[in-house]
Amino acid sequence: MVFLFNIFYQFGDSLAFLLLAAIGLAVIFGMMKIINLAHGEFITVGAYGTVVSGKVFNLPLPIAMAFGVVITIIFGLILEKLIIRYLYGRPLDSVVATWGISLIVSQSFLVIFGPSYEGLQTPMGNFQLGEFSYSEYRIFLIFIALIILFLLYYLFMKTSFGTLARATIENPSISSSMGVDVKNVYTITFAIGAGLAGVTGALYAPTMTIVPSIGQAFIVSAFITVVTAGASPFVGLVPAAAFLGTVQTSVTFFYKSTIGLIAILCAVILIIRYLPKGFSGLILKTRSK
Amino acid sequence: MKTEFKKNKLQFITFLILGALPLFIDSFYLDNISYFMCWTFISLGLAVIWGMGGILSFGQTAFFGLAGYGFSVISINFLGVAGVSLWSIVLALLLTGIFGVIVGYFLFYGGIYDVFIGIVTLAITLVLETFMQQTAGPEYVIGKARLNGFNGMQGMPTIGFEKVPYGLVEGVTQYYFILILSIIILISLYKFKNSKMGLIFLASKEDRERVSSLGHNVQKIQLIAFTIASILAGISGILYTNWGGYITPDSMGLVSAALPVVYVAASGKKDFFSVFIGCIFFVWLSQTLAINGKQFAIIVMGLILVISTRFFPDGIILMLKDKLIKKVKWLQF
């Protein structure tokens, strides 16, 4: 029983990490076909926003987290206005430009805040099961990840903004002639993606050592999850994260965590090769049959 | 020989100046320029696949690192055998080429395209980095060569430049070796660009399906170009390893992988000569800036990348070159 719970806990932890890492990237990629290589740095901004405001102004954790998210949204909006909006429709250039942004931001954090920053304490307590001790906060994160996913689904599928956004993605010029403010929709979608990255950074800030390269821990997981999920993120994200989580947990269980990372990277290479449209492509194909 | 190379005076003059350089500057600066030129090969390789064929690989550093490690392992194992440094280069490049063929086959015959090629190649270079980082233990040893994890490998023999006669010092021989190699490679790349295969490859960037419906085997040509690029990245890796006497897993990491993309994008990915000159310039720039700390250099490199993609999508160096040729009538024809 304890053994089973142990595996479930590891798996859930890895699932939550992959989902939260990927969610903001999935919105931007799925909706706008822009690969945002600066996604990891958005997460960094969210984490630093939370920790610095928590430390300097002595804010309680939830307010510090909200502050971190707001900072990330503002940051995302500025970048969109200055650079990203000129690169819609140039996918390769947008990758390259966001890579440049990622270099600038991560190294600037290194210059400003130094190689590491004193972190916050993990909230909530631990509970004991058999001889192992588990963090309640990490269980909480699993549920948060699923709730966020559900809210996003609701936003894009059930609200009028969601309809406008999907119409814009489907065909920008026709939507525009029907009176949709296309630029505005892009800006808001990008801001949502940035905000989600900020949420991830804020949620994980109390659990990690805060270093300027914190985004890199997320970016690789984020990419592989989004790529495995395929073009339609809401359909594919959960199965993709579950699949990769299984691979990672089982390999890490038998070997060590670096081998676990290598295993999922290899799994992704194979997925792209044999399922180029990812899990969502597979699901949509079987559904249409 | 009616190549672009001969028609263009600017390139002639540049190489004359580079060739005469050892007469005017001392060996310290010369060694530095050799180091800058080490990076031109990986950038030229990226210019071939990205500038000509529209294939953006983020993982050229995988080949760079593989060749560097391959060269180190082979040459350390056969230390003292006659001509070891020479044929260990050949073997390391062969290894890199084979790896390039495998990766390329996987990509192009697997129907992977656009941004996904970038993601897969990035994943490959990160796999290699992650693997190499955890090889610190004594169990990771190939023959006599320890892989050494984070610290990287050292103690490989240098390519036997010191044995070259004519009383040249090692630095000067290395400089000329790299310079001549780059001239040869530039000429061959121009030939490739103007060959039938090169033209098909150029056309495949515009419309892959149309070119293949005209009866050309696009995948084969993409594979060949990708292999050329991987071997060029390997040459850089070996020269870099030889220049500094070490190779670390860092050279395959996320930041290192970005640098060739910066050099090529900022120089002008469509013009080999601009990439060559631009690469030397930007490596020099980042080295100069790194005196105050590596992070400042990387911030500036990031800025250059963002500014050049946003405002000069054709590259800064290429634009300057075109302006110069337009201004100075004598340089035309």
XYZ file of C-alpha atoms in Angstrom:
622
model
C 0.000 0.000 0.000
C 2.723 2.444 1.025
C 4.725 1.301 -1.957
C 1.811 2.004 -4.301
C 1.208 5.400 -2.748
C 4.898 6.161 -3.107
C 4.757 5.478 -6.827
C 1.543 7.437 -7.176
C 3.100 10.372 -5.347
C 6.214 10.363 -7.544
C 4.093 10.075 -10.646
C 1.716 12.836 -9.571
C 4.616 15.104 -8.715
C 6.188 14.583 -12.107
C 2.805 14.959 -13.843
C 2.099 18.267 -12.092
C 5.569 19.537 -12.951
C 5.224 18.670 -16.634
C 1.686 20.091 -16.865
C 2.481 23.341 -15.096
C 5.731 23.773 -17.006
C 4.014 23.276 -20.346
C 0.693 25.009 -19.885
C 1.695 28.597 -20.776
C 3.819 27.432 -23.671
C 0.970 25.248 -24.926
C -1.429 28.194 -25.042
C 1.006 30.367 -26.996
C 2.075 27.560 -29.329
C -1.347 26.021 -29.772
C -3.110 29.316 -30.379
C -0.503 31.354 -32.207
C 1.950 28.750 -33.567
C 4.764 30.676 -31.950
C 7.418 28.669 -30.158
C 8.353 30.823 -27.222
C 11.872 29.866 -26.207
C 11.757 32.570 -23.530
C 9.034 30.622 -21.743
C 11.504 29.410 -19.114
C 12.479 32.999 -18.397
C 8.830 33.971 -17.933
C 8.751 31.286 -15.238
C 11.954 32.756 -13.788
C 10.324 36.188 -13.661
C 7.307 34.720 -11.840
C 9.522 32.907 -9.325
C 11.725 35.926 -8.630
C 8.704 38.214 -8.448
C 7.231 35.973 -5.768
C 10.378 35.445 -3.734
C 11.686 39.003 -3.898
C 8.338 40.565 -3.015
C 7.876 37.990 -0.269
C 11.294 38.737 1.207
C 11.574 42.480 0.710
C 8.011 43.542 1.574
C 7.310 40.637 3.917
C 4.120 39.839 2.034
C 2.218 36.670 2.901
C 2.835 33.943 0.349
C -0.446 34.053 -1.642
C -0.135 37.822 -2.146
C 3.518 37.499 -3.091
C 2.510 34.863 -5.634
C -0.176 37.131 -7.094
C 2.448 39.867 -7.321
C 4.792 37.497 -9.165
C 2.057 36.621 -11.667
C 1.164 40.274 -12.309
C 4.844 41.139 -12.875
C 5.121 38.304 -15.410
C 1.998 39.431 -17.280
C 3.336 42.990 -17.518
C 6.680 41.637 -18.663
C 4.977 39.491 -21.303
C 2.868 42.409 -22.540
C 5.926 44.647 -22.924
C 7.757 41.980 -24.912
C 4.719 41.403 -27.099
C 4.402 45.102 -27.882
C 8.103 45.580 -28.563
C 9.124 42.441 -30.405
C 6.793 39.468 -30.682
C 3.974 41.179 -32.576
C 6.285 41.854 -35.500
C 7.106 38.181 -35.807
C 3.648 36.613 -36.203
C 3.715 34.476 -39.313
C 7.506 34.083 -39.183
C 7.779 30.984 -36.981
C 11.538 30.420 -37.344
C 12.340 34.068 -36.667
C 10.109 34.079 -33.618
C 12.007 31.109 -32.187
C 15.313 32.840 -32.774
C 14.166 36.161 -31.317
C 12.660 34.574 -28.217
C 15.895 32.646 -27.766
C 17.702 35.973 -27.717
C 15.235 37.275 -25.128
C 15.845 34.186 -23.031
C 19.615 34.755 -23.054
C 19.194 38.414 -22.102
C 16.754 37.777 -19.262
C 18.502 34.819 -17.626
C 21.904 36.512 -17.701
C 20.423 39.806 -16.467
C 18.984 37.989 -13.472
C 22.442 36.563 -12.848
C 23.915 40.069 -12.904
C 21.190 41.648 -10.755
C 20.457 38.950 -8.173
C 23.686 36.968 -8.137
C 24.120 33.230 -8.587
C 21.464 32.272 -6.018
C 18.777 33.923 -3.948
C 17.519 32.877 -0.548
C 14.295 30.986 -1.122
C 11.020 30.858 0.780
C 9.889 28.067 3.018
C 7.631 25.429 1.492
C 4.139 26.115 2.835
C 1.814 23.533 4.418
C 3.209 20.640 6.349
C 4.325 17.118 5.766
C 2.466 13.932 6.501
C 3.795 10.547 7.391
C 2.876 7.278 5.741
C 4.827 4.232 6.790
C 8.451 5.237 6.949
C 8.188 7.956 4.310
C 7.247 11.585 4.678
C 5.355 13.475 1.981
C 4.906 17.175 1.315
C 1.265 18.281 1.341
C 2.130 21.205 -0.919
C 3.172 18.891 -3.713
C -0.138 17.045 -3.531
C -1.816 20.458 -3.642
C 0.132 21.291 -6.829
C -1.258 18.235 -8.605
C -4.811 19.453 -8.006
C -3.916 23.037 -8.941
C -2.499 21.823 -12.264
C -5.727 20.017 -13.108
C -7.887 22.973 -12.025
C -5.899 25.399 -14.178
C -6.270 23.100 -17.146
C -10.024 22.927 -16.622
C -10.313 26.730 -16.322
C -8.372 27.167 -19.549
C -10.595 24.712 -21.334
C -13.598 26.681 -20.101
C -12.049 29.993 -21.181
C -11.221 28.909 -24.717
C -14.212 26.658 -25.376
C -17.135 28.226 -23.532
C -16.634 31.990 -23.310
C -17.077 34.549 -26.067
C -13.402 35.486 -25.853
C -12.574 31.847 -26.510
C -14.736 31.837 -29.620
C -13.065 34.978 -30.920
C -9.634 33.564 -30.181
C -10.336 30.281 -31.941
C -11.821 32.087 -34.923
C -8.723 34.296 -35.159
C -6.430 31.281 -35.044
C -8.509 29.498 -37.702
C -8.432 32.370 -40.159
C -7.113 35.792 -39.167
C -8.171 37.683 -42.280
C -11.789 36.511 -42.289
C -12.075 37.111 -38.531
C -10.685 40.561 -39.054
C -13.250 41.334 -41.768
C -15.982 40.151 -39.413
C -14.910 42.818 -36.986
C -12.596 40.932 -34.632
C -9.693 42.990 -33.376
C -7.080 40.397 -34.330
C -4.092 42.201 -32.825
C -5.913 42.540 -29.553
C -6.752 38.840 -29.464
C -3.102 37.941 -30.076
C -1.967 40.300 -27.340
C -4.436 38.893 -24.810
C -3.578 35.302 -25.701
C 0.109 36.039 -25.304
C -0.572 37.703 -21.969
C -2.514 34.622 -20.816
C 0.407 32.409 -21.805
C 2.843 34.671 -19.959
C 0.544 34.806 -16.937
C 0.388 31.002 -16.805
C 4.179 30.840 -16.895
C 4.141 33.340 -14.022
C 1.719 31.091 -12.102
C 4.076 28.149 -12.567
C 7.042 30.196 -11.375
C 5.100 31.487 -8.373
C 3.837 28.015 -7.410
C 7.248 26.393 -7.607
C 9.159 29.330 -6.070
C 8.777 28.076 -2.480
C 9.899 24.558 -3.388
C 13.154 25.265 -5.191
C 16.460 26.991 -4.777
C 16.046 30.260 -6.622
C 18.767 30.541 -9.247
C 18.797 32.581 -12.481
C 18.802 29.401 -14.550
C 15.635 28.129 -12.823
C 13.768 28.541 -16.117
C 16.020 25.993 -17.807
C 14.732 23.305 -15.454
C 11.258 23.997 -16.825
C 11.901 24.830 -20.458
C 13.079 21.380 -21.507
C 10.139 19.661 -19.796
C 7.775 22.274 -21.202
C 8.933 21.748 -24.761
C 8.856 18.028 -24.742
C 5.374 18.010 -23.218
C 3.998 20.490 -25.751
C 5.593 18.669 -28.654
C 4.294 15.333 -27.418
C 0.849 16.864 -26.927
C 0.725 18.090 -30.517
C -1.171 20.857 -32.209
C -4.285 20.892 -30.048
C -3.008 21.427 -26.507
C -6.267 20.950 -24.587
C -6.784 17.484 -26.009
C -3.201 16.302 -25.864
C -1.632 17.911 -22.822
C -2.862 15.527 -20.116
C -2.111 12.274 -21.979
C 1.284 13.669 -23.012
C 2.195 14.647 -19.467
C 0.902 11.315 -18.161
C 2.965 9.387 -20.715
C 6.155 11.346 -20.083
C 5.552 11.257 -16.340
C 5.287 7.473 -16.495
C 8.503 7.158 -18.487
C 10.359 9.531 -16.192
C 9.089 8.032 -12.948
C 9.767 4.454 -13.952
C 13.263 5.120 -15.341
C 14.203 7.314 -12.383
C 12.882 4.612 -10.087
C 15.251 2.030 -11.507
C 18.266 4.221 -12.365
C 18.837 7.852 -11.422
C 17.223 11.176 -12.229
C 19.661 12.240 -14.980
C 18.968 8.976 -16.804
C 15.249 9.735 -16.315
C 15.711 13.058 -18.114
C 17.645 11.383 -20.919
C 14.887 8.769 -21.216
C 12.123 11.320 -21.736
C 14.229 13.267 -24.227
C 14.722 10.079 -26.222
C 11.022 9.244 -25.872
C 10.160 12.627 -27.356
C 12.482 12.151 -30.304
C 10.704 8.855 -31.025
C 7.260 10.421 -30.560
C 8.039 13.174 -33.057
C 9.321 10.578 -35.475
C 6.360 8.207 -35.284
C 3.560 10.523 -34.120
C 4.453 13.855 -35.730
C 1.117 15.347 -34.686
C 1.531 14.193 -31.122
C -1.080 12.691 -28.870
C -3.765 15.169 -29.889
C -3.310 14.130 -33.526
C -3.697 10.496 -32.521
C -6.801 11.176 -30.410
C -8.487 13.375 -33.024
C -7.765 10.785 -35.698
C -9.305 7.913 -33.757
C -12.261 10.083 -32.794
C -13.013 11.028 -36.403
C -13.060 7.393 -37.511
C 36.712 28.753 -62.672
C 33.919 31.231 -62.779
C 32.899 30.968 -59.165
C 31.498 33.776 -57.103
C 34.691 33.627 -55.143
C 36.815 34.870 -58.033
C 34.377 37.507 -59.116
C 34.289 39.145 -55.758
C 37.160 41.482 -55.021
C 36.144 42.130 -51.430
C 36.731 38.527 -50.481
C 40.097 38.450 -52.249
C 41.254 41.514 -50.379
C 39.993 40.168 -47.050
C 41.869 36.915 -47.444
C 45.026 38.737 -48.600
C 44.872 40.818 -45.429
C 44.236 37.747 -43.281
C 47.101 35.950 -45.011
C 49.530 38.796 -44.390
C 48.426 39.281 -40.790
C 51.161 37.147 -39.146
C 53.750 39.636 -40.477
C 52.239 42.494 -38.512
C 50.863 41.212 -35.208
C 52.416 39.178 -32.445
C 51.618 35.562 -31.672
C 49.220 36.300 -28.800
C 46.739 38.119 -31.048
C 47.346 35.628 -33.808
C 46.373 32.789 -31.478
C 43.231 34.717 -30.631
C 42.317 35.138 -34.276
C 42.865 31.399 -34.774
C 40.363 30.879 -31.966
C 37.810 33.165 -33.639
C 38.247 31.310 -36.901
C 37.660 27.950 -35.171
C 34.012 28.992 -34.876
C 33.538 29.871 -38.543
C 33.084 26.239 -39.597
C 30.114 25.452 -37.371
C 28.564 28.761 -38.456
C 29.153 28.035 -42.135
C 27.504 24.646 -41.635
C 24.482 26.291 -40.087
C 24.431 28.814 -42.931
C 24.279 25.921 -45.414
C 21.243 24.253 -43.876
C 19.454 27.333 -42.528
C 20.348 29.976 -45.091
C 20.038 27.759 -48.150
C 17.556 25.097 -47.113
C 15.527 26.754 -44.371
C 16.383 23.973 -41.928
C 17.021 25.556 -38.543
C 18.994 23.201 -36.341
C 19.537 24.151 -32.718
C 21.737 21.164 -32.121
C 24.844 21.870 -34.169
C 26.707 21.880 -30.864
C 25.878 18.176 -30.536
C 28.186 17.495 -33.488
C 30.671 20.028 -32.179
C 30.848 18.243 -28.837
C 30.764 14.746 -30.295
C 33.723 15.508 -32.559
C 35.603 17.162 -29.697
C 35.037 14.209 -27.369
C 35.676 11.696 -30.156
C 38.948 13.350 -31.050
C 40.001 13.405 -27.387
C 39.106 9.784 -26.701
C 40.802 8.452 -29.830
C 43.957 10.538 -29.538
C 44.410 9.853 -25.804
C 44.044 6.131 -26.384
C 46.621 6.026 -29.135
C 49.022 8.535 -27.634
C 52.473 8.118 -29.143
C 51.397 6.164 -32.213
C 52.785 7.764 -35.377
C 50.530 10.393 -36.912
C 47.899 9.885 -34.248
C 46.685 13.466 -34.222
C 46.043 13.377 -37.927
C 44.057 10.190 -38.266
C 42.237 10.734 -35.004
C 40.863 13.870 -36.668
C 39.749 11.798 -39.620
C 38.174 9.162 -37.385
C 36.431 11.746 -35.222
C 35.023 13.468 -38.306
C 33.903 10.117 -39.689
C 32.123 9.402 -36.399
C 30.475 12.831 -36.503
C 29.469 12.340 -40.124
C 27.888 8.962 -39.388
C 25.986 10.472 -36.466
C 24.909 13.304 -38.775
C 23.621 10.801 -41.341
C 21.658 8.923 -38.669
C 20.106 12.088 -37.224
C 19.425 13.490 -40.688
C 17.837 10.266 -41.896
C 15.628 10.287 -38.850
C 14.613 13.913 -39.459
C 14.060 14.109 -43.195
C 12.838 10.611 -43.964
C 10.688 10.779 -40.836
C 8.847 13.793 -42.200
C 9.924 16.154 -39.426
C 9.953 19.755 -40.582
C 10.089 23.427 -39.599
C 10.285 24.204 -35.916
C 10.204 20.551 -34.917
C 13.646 20.007 -36.443
C 14.883 22.666 -34.045
C 13.246 20.953 -31.072
C 14.556 17.485 -31.935
C 18.107 18.711 -32.531
C 17.985 20.747 -29.331
C 16.826 17.627 -27.484
C 19.739 15.664 -28.956
C 22.355 18.165 -27.844
C 20.792 18.344 -24.358
C 20.784 14.526 -24.120
C 24.499 14.507 -24.903
C 25.164 17.305 -22.406
C 23.171 15.603 -19.634
C 24.870 12.303 -20.318
C 28.370 13.783 -20.322
C 27.722 15.725 -17.113
C 27.141 12.572 -15.129
C 30.207 10.716 -16.389
C 32.398 11.808 -13.477
C 32.720 8.302 -12.027
C 35.593 5.945 -12.819
C 33.197 3.564 -14.587
C 32.918 6.007 -17.482
C 36.162 5.283 -19.239
C 36.848 4.439 -22.870
C 40.152 2.606 -23.094
C 42.551 4.937 -21.328
C 40.376 8.037 -21.570
C 38.284 9.130 -18.583
C 35.266 11.235 -19.565
C 35.410 13.277 -16.319
C 31.833 14.571 -16.074
C 31.392 18.299 -15.481
C 35.110 19.034 -15.648
C 35.468 17.735 -19.166
C 38.429 16.062 -20.827
C 41.996 17.272 -20.953
C 45.421 16.033 -21.923
C 44.810 15.192 -25.552
C 47.865 15.646 -27.815
C 47.825 18.729 -30.015
C 47.647 18.365 -33.767
C 51.335 18.108 -34.671
C 51.811 21.696 -35.773
C 55.154 22.020 -34.012
C 56.670 19.367 -36.268
C 56.055 21.438 -39.391
C 59.381 22.670 -40.846
C 60.259 26.082 -42.302
C 60.954 27.403 -38.801
C 57.401 28.499 -38.222
C 56.237 28.728 -34.640
C 53.286 26.616 -33.629
C 50.803 29.481 -33.420
C 51.559 30.667 -36.944
C 51.247 27.185 -38.427
C 47.939 26.679 -36.660
C 46.755 30.059 -37.953
C 47.629 29.246 -41.562
C 46.192 25.755 -41.226
C 42.835 27.139 -40.123
C 42.897 29.994 -42.647
C 43.660 27.736 -45.606
C 41.099 25.208 -44.442
C 38.450 27.915 -44.273
C 39.327 29.195 -47.751
C 39.059 25.670 -49.157
C 35.734 25.152 -47.411
C 34.363 28.501 -48.578
C 35.254 27.686 -52.184
C 33.683 24.230 -51.900
C 30.536 25.694 -50.377
C 30.224 28.171 -53.251
C 30.606 25.269 -55.640
C 27.917 23.359 -53.782
C 25.631 26.386 -53.858
C 25.980 26.739 -57.623
C 25.766 23.044 -58.380
C 22.561 21.392 -59.517
C 22.155 19.824 -56.117
C 22.640 23.161 -54.396
C 19.999 24.805 -56.561
C 17.502 22.048 -55.799
C 18.298 22.474 -52.113
C 17.739 26.242 -52.402
C 14.427 25.625 -54.144
C 13.315 23.156 -51.469
C 13.334 26.014 -48.980
C 10.581 27.763 -50.920
C 8.353 24.780 -51.545
C 9.376 21.270 -50.597
C 6.456 19.518 -52.215
C 6.661 21.334 -55.525
C 10.351 20.512 -55.880
C 9.780 16.845 -55.156
C 6.845 16.715 -57.559
C 9.263 17.950 -60.234
C 11.056 14.663 -59.724
C 13.884 15.645 -57.418
C 14.761 13.625 -54.362
C 14.519 16.429 -51.812
C 15.045 14.226 -48.785
C 18.326 12.877 -50.118
C 19.659 16.353 -50.795
C 18.532 17.595 -47.394
C 20.300 14.642 -45.836
C 23.516 15.396 -47.741
C 23.418 19.064 -46.755
C 22.713 18.180 -43.143
C 25.662 15.789 -43.103
C 27.925 18.474 -44.580
C 26.781 20.832 -41.826
C 27.387 18.251 -39.134
C 30.919 17.567 -40.380
C 31.623 21.310 -40.481
C 30.409 21.565 -36.881
C 32.714 18.660 -36.095
C 35.699 20.482 -37.618
C 34.967 23.398 -35.302
C 34.742 21.031 -32.356
C 38.099 19.439 -33.083
C 39.851 22.746 -33.722
C 38.362 24.183 -30.531
C 39.457 21.149 -28.508
C 42.904 21.366 -30.030
C 43.166 25.125 -29.484
C 42.292 25.098 -25.800
C 43.357 21.555 -24.946
C 40.040 20.714 -23.324
C 36.379 19.940 -24.036
C 33.523 20.165 -21.519
C 29.845 19.142 -21.497
C 29.049 22.868 -21.301
C 29.965 23.174 -24.966
C 26.749 21.283 -25.783
C 24.447 23.140 -23.378
C 21.560 25.507 -24.002
C 23.672 28.685 -24.012
C 26.424 27.248 -26.218
C 23.823 25.958 -28.652
C 22.475 29.490 -29.056
C 25.805 31.032 -30.019
C 26.159 29.655 -33.578
C 22.564 30.729 -34.210
C 23.470 34.247 -33.038
C 26.552 34.407 -35.265
C 24.710 33.198 -38.342
C 21.493 35.186 -37.835
C 23.312 38.431 -37.086
C 25.810 38.007 -39.926
C 23.422 37.120 -42.721
C 22.530 33.501 -43.170
C 22.253 33.688 -46.954
C 25.835 34.725 -47.648
C 28.759 32.470 -46.695
C 31.358 35.219 -46.784
C 29.306 37.449 -44.469
C 28.924 34.519 -42.095
C 32.684 33.943 -42.139
C 33.567 37.573 -41.399
C 30.609 38.091 -39.068
C 31.456 34.996 -37.074
C 35.027 36.209 -36.495
C 33.686 39.624 -35.524
C 31.025 38.380 -33.112
C 33.302 35.837 -31.412
C 35.821 38.660 -30.974
C 33.080 40.917 -29.612
C 31.825 38.344 -27.133
C 35.368 37.581 -25.997
C 36.093 41.275 -25.481
C 32.875 41.770 -23.539
C 33.502 38.658 -21.478
C 36.424 40.415 -19.757
C 33.848 41.880 -17.363
C 32.129 38.542 -16.841
C 30.695 36.026 -19.258
C 27.096 37.037 -18.503
C 27.591 40.530 -20.017
C 28.824 38.984 -23.231
C 25.807 36.696 -23.385
C 23.394 39.580 -22.704
C 24.881 41.507 -25.625
C 24.737 38.406 -27.848
C 21.054 38.033 -26.959
C 20.431 41.690 -27.752
C 22.186 41.340 -31.093
C 20.044 38.308 -31.892
C 16.788 40.065 -31.013
C 17.685 43.295 -32.817
C 18.875 41.551 -35.941
C 15.777 39.332 -36.240
C 13.469 42.252 -35.493
C 15.087 44.931 -37.668
C 17.584 43.230 -40.004
C 16.174 39.831 -40.919
C 18.837 39.486 -43.628
C 21.721 40.033 -41.223
C 23.743 43.027 -40.144
C 27.073 42.090 -41.723
C 25.481 41.244 -45.071
C 23.714 44.608 -45.066
C 26.976 46.433 -44.311
C 28.750 44.465 -47.019
C 26.112 45.377 -49.604
C 26.305 49.027 -48.580
C 30.100 49.023 -48.887
C 30.018 47.447 -52.325
C 27.392 49.941 -53.451
C 29.446 52.913 -52.227
C 32.859 51.857 -53.498
C 32.524 51.530 -57.266
C 35.906 49.850 -57.550
C 34.705 46.802 -55.649
C 32.021 46.058 -58.223
C 33.208 43.597 -60.870
